[in-house]
Coordinates of C-alpha atoms (C1' of nucleotides) in Angstrom, one line a residue:
Chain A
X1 CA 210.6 23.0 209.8
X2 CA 209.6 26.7 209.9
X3 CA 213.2 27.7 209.6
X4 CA 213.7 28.4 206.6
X5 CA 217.1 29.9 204.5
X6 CA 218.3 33.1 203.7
X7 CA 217.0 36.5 204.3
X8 CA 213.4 36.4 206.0
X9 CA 210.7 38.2 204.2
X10 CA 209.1 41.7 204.9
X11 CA 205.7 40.9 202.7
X12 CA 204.1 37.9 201.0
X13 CA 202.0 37.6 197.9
X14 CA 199.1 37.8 199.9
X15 CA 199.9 41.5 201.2
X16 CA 200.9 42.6 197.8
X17 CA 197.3 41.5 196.4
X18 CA 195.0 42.9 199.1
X19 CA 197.1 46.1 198.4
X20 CA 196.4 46.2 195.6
X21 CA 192.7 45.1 195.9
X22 CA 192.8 48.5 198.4
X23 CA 194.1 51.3 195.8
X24 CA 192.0 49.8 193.6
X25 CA 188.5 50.4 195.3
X26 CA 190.0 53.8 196.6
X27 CA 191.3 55.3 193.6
X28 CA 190.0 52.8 191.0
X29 CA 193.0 51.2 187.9
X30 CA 194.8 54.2 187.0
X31 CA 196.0 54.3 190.9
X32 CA 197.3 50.8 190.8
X33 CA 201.1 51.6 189.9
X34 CA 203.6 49.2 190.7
X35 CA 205.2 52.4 192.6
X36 CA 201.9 53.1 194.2
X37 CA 201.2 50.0 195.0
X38 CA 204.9 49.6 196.9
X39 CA 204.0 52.9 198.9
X40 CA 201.1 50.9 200.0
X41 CA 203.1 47.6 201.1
X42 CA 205.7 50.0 202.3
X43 CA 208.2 48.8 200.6
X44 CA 210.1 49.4 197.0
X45 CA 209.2 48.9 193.6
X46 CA 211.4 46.6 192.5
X47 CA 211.1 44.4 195.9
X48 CA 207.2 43.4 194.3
X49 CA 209.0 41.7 191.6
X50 CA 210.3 38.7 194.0
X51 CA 206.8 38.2 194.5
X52 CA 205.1 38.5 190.9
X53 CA 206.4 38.5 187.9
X54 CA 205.5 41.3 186.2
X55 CA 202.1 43.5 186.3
X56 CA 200.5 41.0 184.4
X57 CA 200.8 38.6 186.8
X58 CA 199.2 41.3 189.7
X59 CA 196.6 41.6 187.6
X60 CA 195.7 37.7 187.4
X61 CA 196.4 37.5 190.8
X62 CA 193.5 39.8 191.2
X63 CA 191.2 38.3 189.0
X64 CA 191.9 35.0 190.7
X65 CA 191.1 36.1 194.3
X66 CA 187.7 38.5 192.5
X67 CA 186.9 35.6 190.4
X68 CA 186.8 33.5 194.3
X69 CA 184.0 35.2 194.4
X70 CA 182.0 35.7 191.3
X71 CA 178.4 34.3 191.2
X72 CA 177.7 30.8 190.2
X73 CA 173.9 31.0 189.3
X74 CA 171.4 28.3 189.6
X75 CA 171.2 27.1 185.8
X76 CA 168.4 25.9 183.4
X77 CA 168.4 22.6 182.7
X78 CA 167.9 23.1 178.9
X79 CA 171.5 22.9 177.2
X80 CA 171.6 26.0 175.1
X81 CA 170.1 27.7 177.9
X82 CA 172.8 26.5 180.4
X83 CA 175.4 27.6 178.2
X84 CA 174.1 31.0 177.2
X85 CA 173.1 31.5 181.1
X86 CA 176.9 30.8 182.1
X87 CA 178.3 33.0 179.6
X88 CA 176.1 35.8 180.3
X89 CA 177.4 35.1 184.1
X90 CA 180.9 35.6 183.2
X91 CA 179.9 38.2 181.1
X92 CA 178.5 40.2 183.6
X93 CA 180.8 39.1 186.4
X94 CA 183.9 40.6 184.7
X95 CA 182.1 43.6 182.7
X96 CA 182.2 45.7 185.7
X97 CA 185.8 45.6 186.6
X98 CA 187.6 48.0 184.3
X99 CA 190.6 46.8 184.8
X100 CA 189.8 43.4 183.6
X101 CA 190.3 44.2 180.4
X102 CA 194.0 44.7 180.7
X103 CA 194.4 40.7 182.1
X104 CA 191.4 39.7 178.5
X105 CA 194.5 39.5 176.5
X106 CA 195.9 36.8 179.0
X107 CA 194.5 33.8 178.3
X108 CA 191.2 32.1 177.3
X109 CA 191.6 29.7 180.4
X110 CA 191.4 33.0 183.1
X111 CA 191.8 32.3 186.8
X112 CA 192.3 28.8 188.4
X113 CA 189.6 29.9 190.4
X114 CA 187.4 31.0 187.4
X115 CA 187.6 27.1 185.6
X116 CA 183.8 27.0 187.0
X117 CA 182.7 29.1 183.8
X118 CA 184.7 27.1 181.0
X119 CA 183.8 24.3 182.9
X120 CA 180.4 24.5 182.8
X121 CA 179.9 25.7 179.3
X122 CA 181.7 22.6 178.0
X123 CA 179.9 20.3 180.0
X124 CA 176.7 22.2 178.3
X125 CA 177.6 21.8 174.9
X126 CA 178.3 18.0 175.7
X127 CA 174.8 17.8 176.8
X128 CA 173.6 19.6 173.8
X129 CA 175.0 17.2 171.5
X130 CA 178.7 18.4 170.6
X131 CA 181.8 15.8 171.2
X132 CA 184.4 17.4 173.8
X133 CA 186.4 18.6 170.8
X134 CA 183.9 20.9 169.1
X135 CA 182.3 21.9 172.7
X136 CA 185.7 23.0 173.3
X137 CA 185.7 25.0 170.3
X138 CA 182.5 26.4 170.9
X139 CA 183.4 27.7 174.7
X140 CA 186.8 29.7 173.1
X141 CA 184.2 31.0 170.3
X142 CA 182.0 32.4 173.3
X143 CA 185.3 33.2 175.5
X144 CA 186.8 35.5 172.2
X145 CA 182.7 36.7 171.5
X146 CA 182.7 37.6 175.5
X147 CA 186.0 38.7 175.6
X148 CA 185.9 41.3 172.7
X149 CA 182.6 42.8 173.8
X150 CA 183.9 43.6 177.2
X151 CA 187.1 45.3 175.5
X152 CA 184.6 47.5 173.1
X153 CA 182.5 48.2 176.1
X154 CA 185.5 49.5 178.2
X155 CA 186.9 51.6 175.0
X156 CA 183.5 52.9 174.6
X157 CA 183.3 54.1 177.8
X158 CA 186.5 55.4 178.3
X159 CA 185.0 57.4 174.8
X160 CA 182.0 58.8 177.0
X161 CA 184.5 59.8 180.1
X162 CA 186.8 61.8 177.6
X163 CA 184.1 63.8 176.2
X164 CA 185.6 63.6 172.6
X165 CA 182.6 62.4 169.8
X166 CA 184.6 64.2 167.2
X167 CA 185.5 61.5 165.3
X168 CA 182.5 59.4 164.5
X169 CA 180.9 62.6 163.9
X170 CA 183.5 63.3 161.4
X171 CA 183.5 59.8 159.2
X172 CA 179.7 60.5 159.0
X173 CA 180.2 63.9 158.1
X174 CA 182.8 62.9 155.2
X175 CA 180.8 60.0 154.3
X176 CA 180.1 59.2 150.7
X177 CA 176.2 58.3 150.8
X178 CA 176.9 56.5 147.3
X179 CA 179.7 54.3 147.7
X180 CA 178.2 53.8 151.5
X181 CA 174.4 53.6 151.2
X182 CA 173.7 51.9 154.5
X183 CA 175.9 53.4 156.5
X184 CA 174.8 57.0 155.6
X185 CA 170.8 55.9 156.0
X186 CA 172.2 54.9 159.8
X187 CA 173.8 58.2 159.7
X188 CA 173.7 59.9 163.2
X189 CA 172.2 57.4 164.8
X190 CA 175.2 55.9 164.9
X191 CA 175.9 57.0 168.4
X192 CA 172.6 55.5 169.7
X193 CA 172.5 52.3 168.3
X194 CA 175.8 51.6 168.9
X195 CA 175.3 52.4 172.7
X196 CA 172.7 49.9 173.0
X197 CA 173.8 46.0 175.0
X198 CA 173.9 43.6 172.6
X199 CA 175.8 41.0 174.5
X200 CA 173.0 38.8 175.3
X201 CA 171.3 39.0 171.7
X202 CA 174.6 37.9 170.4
X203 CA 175.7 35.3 172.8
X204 CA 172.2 34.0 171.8
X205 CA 172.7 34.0 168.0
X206 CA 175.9 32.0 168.8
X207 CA 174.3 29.6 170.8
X208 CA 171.7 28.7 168.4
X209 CA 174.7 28.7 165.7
X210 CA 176.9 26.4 167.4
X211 CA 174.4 24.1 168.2
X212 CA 172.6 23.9 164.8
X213 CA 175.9 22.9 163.5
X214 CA 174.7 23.5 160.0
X215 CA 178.3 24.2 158.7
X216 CA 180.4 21.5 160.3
X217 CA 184.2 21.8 160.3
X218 CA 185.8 21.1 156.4
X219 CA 182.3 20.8 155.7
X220 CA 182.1 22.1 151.5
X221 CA 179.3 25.2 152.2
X222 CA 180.1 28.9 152.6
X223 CA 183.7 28.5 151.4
X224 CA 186.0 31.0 152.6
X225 CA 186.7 33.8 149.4
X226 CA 189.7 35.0 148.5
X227 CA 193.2 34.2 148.6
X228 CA 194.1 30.5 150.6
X229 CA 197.0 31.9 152.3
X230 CA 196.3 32.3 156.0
X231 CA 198.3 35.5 156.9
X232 CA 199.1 34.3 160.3
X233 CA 202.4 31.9 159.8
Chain B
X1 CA 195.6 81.9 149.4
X2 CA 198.9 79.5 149.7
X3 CA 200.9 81.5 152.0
X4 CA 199.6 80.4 155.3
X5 CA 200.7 82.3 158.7
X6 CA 203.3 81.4 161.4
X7 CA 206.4 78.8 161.2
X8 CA 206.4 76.5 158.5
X9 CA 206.4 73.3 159.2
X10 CA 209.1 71.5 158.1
X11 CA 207.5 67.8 158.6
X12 CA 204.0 66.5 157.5
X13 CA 201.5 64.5 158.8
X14 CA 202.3 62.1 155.7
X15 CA 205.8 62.1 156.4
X16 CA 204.9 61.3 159.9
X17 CA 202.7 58.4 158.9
X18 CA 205.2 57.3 155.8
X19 CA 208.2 57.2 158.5
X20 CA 206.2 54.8 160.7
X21 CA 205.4 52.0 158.2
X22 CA 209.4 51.8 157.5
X23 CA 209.7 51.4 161.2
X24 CA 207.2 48.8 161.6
X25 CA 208.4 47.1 158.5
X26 CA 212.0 47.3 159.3
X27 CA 211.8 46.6 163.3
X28 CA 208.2 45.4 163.8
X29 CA 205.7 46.6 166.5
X30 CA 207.8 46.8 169.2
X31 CA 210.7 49.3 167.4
X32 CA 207.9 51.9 166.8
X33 CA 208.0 54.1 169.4
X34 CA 207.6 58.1 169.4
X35 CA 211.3 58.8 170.2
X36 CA 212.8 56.5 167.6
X37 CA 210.1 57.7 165.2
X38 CA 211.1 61.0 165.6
X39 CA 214.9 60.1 164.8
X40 CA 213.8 58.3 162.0
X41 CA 211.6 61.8 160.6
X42 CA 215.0 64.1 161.7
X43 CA 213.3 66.1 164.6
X44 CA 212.4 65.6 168.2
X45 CA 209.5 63.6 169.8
X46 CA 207.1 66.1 170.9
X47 CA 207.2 67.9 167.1
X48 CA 205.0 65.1 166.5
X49 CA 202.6 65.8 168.6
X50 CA 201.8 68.7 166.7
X51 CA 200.7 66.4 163.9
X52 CA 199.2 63.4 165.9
X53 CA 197.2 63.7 168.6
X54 CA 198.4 61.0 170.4
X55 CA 200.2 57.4 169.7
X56 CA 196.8 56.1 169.3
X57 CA 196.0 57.9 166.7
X58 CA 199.2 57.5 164.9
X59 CA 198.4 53.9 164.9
X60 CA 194.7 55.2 163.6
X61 CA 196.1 56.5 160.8
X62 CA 198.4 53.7 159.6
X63 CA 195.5 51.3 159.6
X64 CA 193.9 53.7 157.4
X65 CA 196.8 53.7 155.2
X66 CA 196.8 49.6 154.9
X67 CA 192.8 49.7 154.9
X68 CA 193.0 51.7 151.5
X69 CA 195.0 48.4 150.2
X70 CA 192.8 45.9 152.0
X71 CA 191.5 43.2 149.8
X72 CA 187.4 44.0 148.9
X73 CA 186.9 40.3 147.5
X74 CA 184.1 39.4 144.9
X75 CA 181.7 37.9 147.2
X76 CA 179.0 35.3 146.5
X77 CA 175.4 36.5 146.3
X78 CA 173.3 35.1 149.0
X79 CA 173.3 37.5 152.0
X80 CA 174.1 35.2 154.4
X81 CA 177.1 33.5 152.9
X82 CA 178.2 37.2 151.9
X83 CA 178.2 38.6 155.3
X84 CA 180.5 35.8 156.4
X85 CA 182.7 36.5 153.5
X86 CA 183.1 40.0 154.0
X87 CA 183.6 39.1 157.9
X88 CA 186.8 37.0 156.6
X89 CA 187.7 39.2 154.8
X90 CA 188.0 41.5 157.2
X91 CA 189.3 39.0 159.9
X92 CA 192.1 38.1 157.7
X93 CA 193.1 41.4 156.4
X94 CA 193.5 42.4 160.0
X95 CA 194.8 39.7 161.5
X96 CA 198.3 39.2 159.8
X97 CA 199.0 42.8 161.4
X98 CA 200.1 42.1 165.2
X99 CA 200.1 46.3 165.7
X100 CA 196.7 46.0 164.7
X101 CA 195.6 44.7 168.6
X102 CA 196.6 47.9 170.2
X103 CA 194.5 50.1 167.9
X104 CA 191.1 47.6 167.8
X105 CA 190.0 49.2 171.3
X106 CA 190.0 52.0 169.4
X107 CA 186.3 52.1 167.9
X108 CA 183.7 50.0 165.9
X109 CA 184.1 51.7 162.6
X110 CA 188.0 51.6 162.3
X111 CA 188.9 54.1 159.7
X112 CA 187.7 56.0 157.1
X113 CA 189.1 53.8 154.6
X114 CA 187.7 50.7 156.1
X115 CA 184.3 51.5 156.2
X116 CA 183.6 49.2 153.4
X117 CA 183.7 46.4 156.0
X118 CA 180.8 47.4 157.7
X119 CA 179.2 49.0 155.2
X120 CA 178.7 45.4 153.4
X121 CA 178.3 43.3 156.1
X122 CA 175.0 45.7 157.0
X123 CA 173.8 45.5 153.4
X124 CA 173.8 41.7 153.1
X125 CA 172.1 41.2 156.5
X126 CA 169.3 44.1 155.3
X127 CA 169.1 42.1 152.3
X128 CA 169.0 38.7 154.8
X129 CA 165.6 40.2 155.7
X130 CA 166.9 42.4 159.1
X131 CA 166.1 45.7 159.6
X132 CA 168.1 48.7 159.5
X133 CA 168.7 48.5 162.9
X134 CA 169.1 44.9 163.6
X135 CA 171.4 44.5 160.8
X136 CA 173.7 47.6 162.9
X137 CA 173.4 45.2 165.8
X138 CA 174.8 41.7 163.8
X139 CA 177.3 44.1 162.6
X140 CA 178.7 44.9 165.9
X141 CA 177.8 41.6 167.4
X142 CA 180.4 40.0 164.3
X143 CA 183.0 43.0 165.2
X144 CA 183.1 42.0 169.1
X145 CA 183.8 38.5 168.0
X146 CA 185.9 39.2 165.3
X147 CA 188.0 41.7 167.6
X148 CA 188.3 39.4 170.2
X149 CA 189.4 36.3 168.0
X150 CA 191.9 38.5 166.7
X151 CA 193.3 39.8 170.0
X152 CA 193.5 35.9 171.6
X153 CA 195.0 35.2 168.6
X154 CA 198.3 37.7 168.9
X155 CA 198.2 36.5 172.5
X156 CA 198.3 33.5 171.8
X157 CA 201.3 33.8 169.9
X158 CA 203.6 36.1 172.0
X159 CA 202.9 33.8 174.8
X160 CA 204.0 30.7 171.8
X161 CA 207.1 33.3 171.3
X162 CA 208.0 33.4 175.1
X163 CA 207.8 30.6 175.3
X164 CA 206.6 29.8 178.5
X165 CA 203.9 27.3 178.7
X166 CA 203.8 26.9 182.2
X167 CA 200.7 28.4 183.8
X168 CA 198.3 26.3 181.6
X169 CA 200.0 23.0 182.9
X170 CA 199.9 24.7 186.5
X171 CA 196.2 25.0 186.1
X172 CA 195.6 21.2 184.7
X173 CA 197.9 19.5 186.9
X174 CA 196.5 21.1 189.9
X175 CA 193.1 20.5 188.6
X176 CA 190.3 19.0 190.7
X177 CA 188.8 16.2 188.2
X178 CA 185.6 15.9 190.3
X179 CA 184.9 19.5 190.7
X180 CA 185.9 19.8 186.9
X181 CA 185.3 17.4 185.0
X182 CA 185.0 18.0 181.6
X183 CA 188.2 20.4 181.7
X184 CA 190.0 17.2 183.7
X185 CA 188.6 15.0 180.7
X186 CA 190.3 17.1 178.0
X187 CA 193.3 17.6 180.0
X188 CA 197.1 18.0 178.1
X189 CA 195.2 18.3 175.0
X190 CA 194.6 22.0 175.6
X191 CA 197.1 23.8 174.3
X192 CA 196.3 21.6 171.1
X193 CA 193.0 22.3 170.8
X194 CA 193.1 26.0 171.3
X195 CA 195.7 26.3 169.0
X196 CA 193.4 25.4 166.2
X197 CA 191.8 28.3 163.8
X198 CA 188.1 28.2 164.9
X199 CA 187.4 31.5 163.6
X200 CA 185.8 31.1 160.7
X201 CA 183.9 28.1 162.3
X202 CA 182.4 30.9 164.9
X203 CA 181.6 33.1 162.2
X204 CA 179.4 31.3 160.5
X205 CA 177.7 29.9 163.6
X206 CA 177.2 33.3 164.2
X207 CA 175.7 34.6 161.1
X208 CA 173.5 31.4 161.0
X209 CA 172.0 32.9 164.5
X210 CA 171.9 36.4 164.0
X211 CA 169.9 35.3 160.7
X212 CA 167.8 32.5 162.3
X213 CA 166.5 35.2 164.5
X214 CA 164.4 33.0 167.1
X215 CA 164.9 35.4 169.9
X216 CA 163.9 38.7 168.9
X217 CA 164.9 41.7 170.9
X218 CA 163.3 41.9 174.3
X219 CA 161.6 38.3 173.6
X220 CA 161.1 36.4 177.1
X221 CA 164.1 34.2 176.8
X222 CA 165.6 31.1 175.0
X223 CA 162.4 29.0 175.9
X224 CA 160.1 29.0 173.1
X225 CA 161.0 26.5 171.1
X226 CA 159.5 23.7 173.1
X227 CA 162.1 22.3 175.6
X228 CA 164.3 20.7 172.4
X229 CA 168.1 20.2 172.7
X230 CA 167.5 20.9 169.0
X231 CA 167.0 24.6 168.2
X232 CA 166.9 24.9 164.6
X233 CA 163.5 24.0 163.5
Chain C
dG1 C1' 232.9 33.2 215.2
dC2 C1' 234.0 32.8 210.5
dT3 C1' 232.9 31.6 205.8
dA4 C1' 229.8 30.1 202.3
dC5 C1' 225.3 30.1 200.5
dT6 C1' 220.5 31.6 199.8
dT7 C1' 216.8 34.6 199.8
dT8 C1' 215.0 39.2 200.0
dC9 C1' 215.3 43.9 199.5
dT10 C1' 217.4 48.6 197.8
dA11 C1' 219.6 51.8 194.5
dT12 C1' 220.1 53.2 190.2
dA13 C1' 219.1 53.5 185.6
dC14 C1' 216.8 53.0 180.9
dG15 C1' 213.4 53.9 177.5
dC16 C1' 208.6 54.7 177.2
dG17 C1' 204.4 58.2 176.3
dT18 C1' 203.6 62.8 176.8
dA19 C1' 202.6 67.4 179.8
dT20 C1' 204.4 72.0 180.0
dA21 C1' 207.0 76.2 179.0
dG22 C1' 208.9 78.8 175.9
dA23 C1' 211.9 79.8 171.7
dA24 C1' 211.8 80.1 166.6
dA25 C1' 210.1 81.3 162.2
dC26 C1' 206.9 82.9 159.5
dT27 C1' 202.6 86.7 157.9
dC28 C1' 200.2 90.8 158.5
dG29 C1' 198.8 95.6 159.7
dC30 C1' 200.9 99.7 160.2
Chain D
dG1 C1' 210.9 98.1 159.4
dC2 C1' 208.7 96.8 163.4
dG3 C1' 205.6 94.9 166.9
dA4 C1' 201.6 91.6 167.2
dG5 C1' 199.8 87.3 166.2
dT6 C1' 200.1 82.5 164.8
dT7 C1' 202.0 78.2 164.1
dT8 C1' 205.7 75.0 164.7
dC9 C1' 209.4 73.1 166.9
dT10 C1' 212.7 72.4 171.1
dA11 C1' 214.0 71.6 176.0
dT12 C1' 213.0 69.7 180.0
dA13 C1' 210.6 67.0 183.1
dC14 C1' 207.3 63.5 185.2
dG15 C1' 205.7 59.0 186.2
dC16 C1' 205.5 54.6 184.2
dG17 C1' 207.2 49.3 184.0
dT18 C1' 211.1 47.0 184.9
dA19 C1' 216.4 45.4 184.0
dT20 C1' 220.6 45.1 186.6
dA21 C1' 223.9 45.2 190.3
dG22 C1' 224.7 44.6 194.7
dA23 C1' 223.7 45.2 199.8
dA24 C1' 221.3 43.1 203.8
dA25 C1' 219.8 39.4 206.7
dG26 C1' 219.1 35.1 207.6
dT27 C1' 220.9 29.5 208.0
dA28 C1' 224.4 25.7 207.8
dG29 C1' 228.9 23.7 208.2
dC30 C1' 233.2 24.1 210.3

DNA sequence: GCTACTTTCTATACGCGTATAGAAACTCGC
DNA sequence: GCGAGTTTCTATACGCGTATAGAAAGTAGC
């Protein structure tokens, strides 16, 4: 029963998103407009929102069909090796897509088609020894780890392309080497050690401390300090 | 020399900033915008750009504002139970502030008034036994997490305030339980488990790597310790 | 063929951040 | 007192995401 009610369509999801995927490699995320991006279908703006949502939603779209397509690696064997090895996987996988970091605020779950990663990293943490509870725990404490490097990574970058250093130049300028010690012995290099990748060396550190499990949840030791009210409700 | 050349202004950076936090405290986030800001001041939008480089920076300088009032707890003496603490602190003084997302692409250091943050949590992993350098690293490692904690976290919530819950049921009914497992195993109970507060959990799991240390910079890889699901001692 | 109903697409408009051009209001050198 | 220079403020406009209203183009029942 092809024959369907009402007025036939002019374009489908499917053309909206390879349009997209189009400006996108042409003129890269600043080009991807939702009035671009009509031009392109050859249509209106407002006749993309039958189709999706909202931008938001264009955006996952995308990621879904890139994330088709993202590398699944041959893993170790070794648990904390499997996890850290499919972290650093979606790690790199979405670190090279700028515009990913406008869909990182999204949610921790991704792309249908991106479950592999989640997926797998839970599975790890089973191995290694966690109950499905705390191994899910453990893959949103890598997804938020993963998730805000790649946002500091972008910003940074975005730093480098507008040319402007002034301001980190300035807070070490103004800097009060007494009330601040270690930050003015770092001083101007700053810049450089903060340019260095430290994903991996701190996915790492996370492994290990997830897996040690030396402070177990409600456990007595390193008590939060301060006040007991949680600020968020 | 008081008497400066050209027009005087008749607004201030101060007033600028002072106007703001009544917005945001009257209207929340979303009623701060340039135009109403500059009704609220008495002058027109783009005389604020005289004062404030950009939106971004506005929002810059109203962090600093509330970083001069964040809390600087007492904080236990050994290093590694201090760096968590001050990372709490931090996490928590941040985190009751939903505005505070838009401005944490902004840049490692905050503000001015903030620097404390950092400045302790490098200190207690010096005194931890890192270097200089390595304790810049953990410092940004513990930012990237904390940043990105903090941005699911407001996410999380405006997606709890829209209230549609829909796409995560999408992806779990639709969910191939052979392909996926684990993520089929914990099913509906999503949403409950990811609404619980794991940061502090992450945190310390964090610190305990970053401080266990096993896989110095540029070291071969996670193998080393024997082929042990175990990876503290 | 007419009417009702459904789906898709178009036109218009709003408020947003902010670029650009130039007017306004002051000090200074003469 | 008057032009030159400097700083601040105003007017206008652009492109953005998208809300809203309604026109267009089909099918189904009569």
């Amino acid at each position: 029963m092809p024959a369907r009610t009402g007025r036939p369509p002019k374009i489908s999801r499917a053309d909206i998103v390879s349009a997209a995927h189009r400006i996108i490699e042409a003129e890269g995320t600043e080009g991807l407009t939702m009035r671009r991006l009509a031009r392109e279908v050859g249509t209106t703006p407002m006749a993309l929102y039958h189709h999706v949502h909202d931008k938001e939603e264009l955006l996952l779209l995308l990621l879904d069909d890139y994330a088709a397509e993202m590398p699944r690696p041959e893993l170790p064997d070794e648990s904390a090796e499997r996890m850290a090895a499919a972290a650093v996987a979606l790690h790199d996988a979405l670190a090279g897509r700028p515009w990913i970091v406008d869909v990182l605020r999204a949610d921790d779950l991704l792309s249908v088609n991106a479950l592999w990663y989640p997926e797998t990293i839970i599975d790890a943490a089973v191995r290694a020894g966690l109950t499905l509870e705390r191994a899910v725990d453990a893959y949103r404490i890598i997804w938020h780890y993963t998730a805000g490097e790649i946002t500091a990574r972008a910003a940074a970058r975005r730093r480098r392309e507008e040319g402007g250093p002034t301001y980190r130049r300035r807070v070490f300028a103004e800097l009060d080497a007494e009330a601040l010690p270690r930050l003015a012995a770092v001083g101007d290099r700053w810049e450089e050690l903060t340019a260095r990748d430290t994903y991996g060396e701190g996915l790492r550190a996370l492994v290990v401390g997830l897996l040690a499990n030396r402070f177990a949840m409600g456990g007595p030791s390193m008590k939060r300090s301060g006040s007991d009210d949680d600020p968020m409700d």
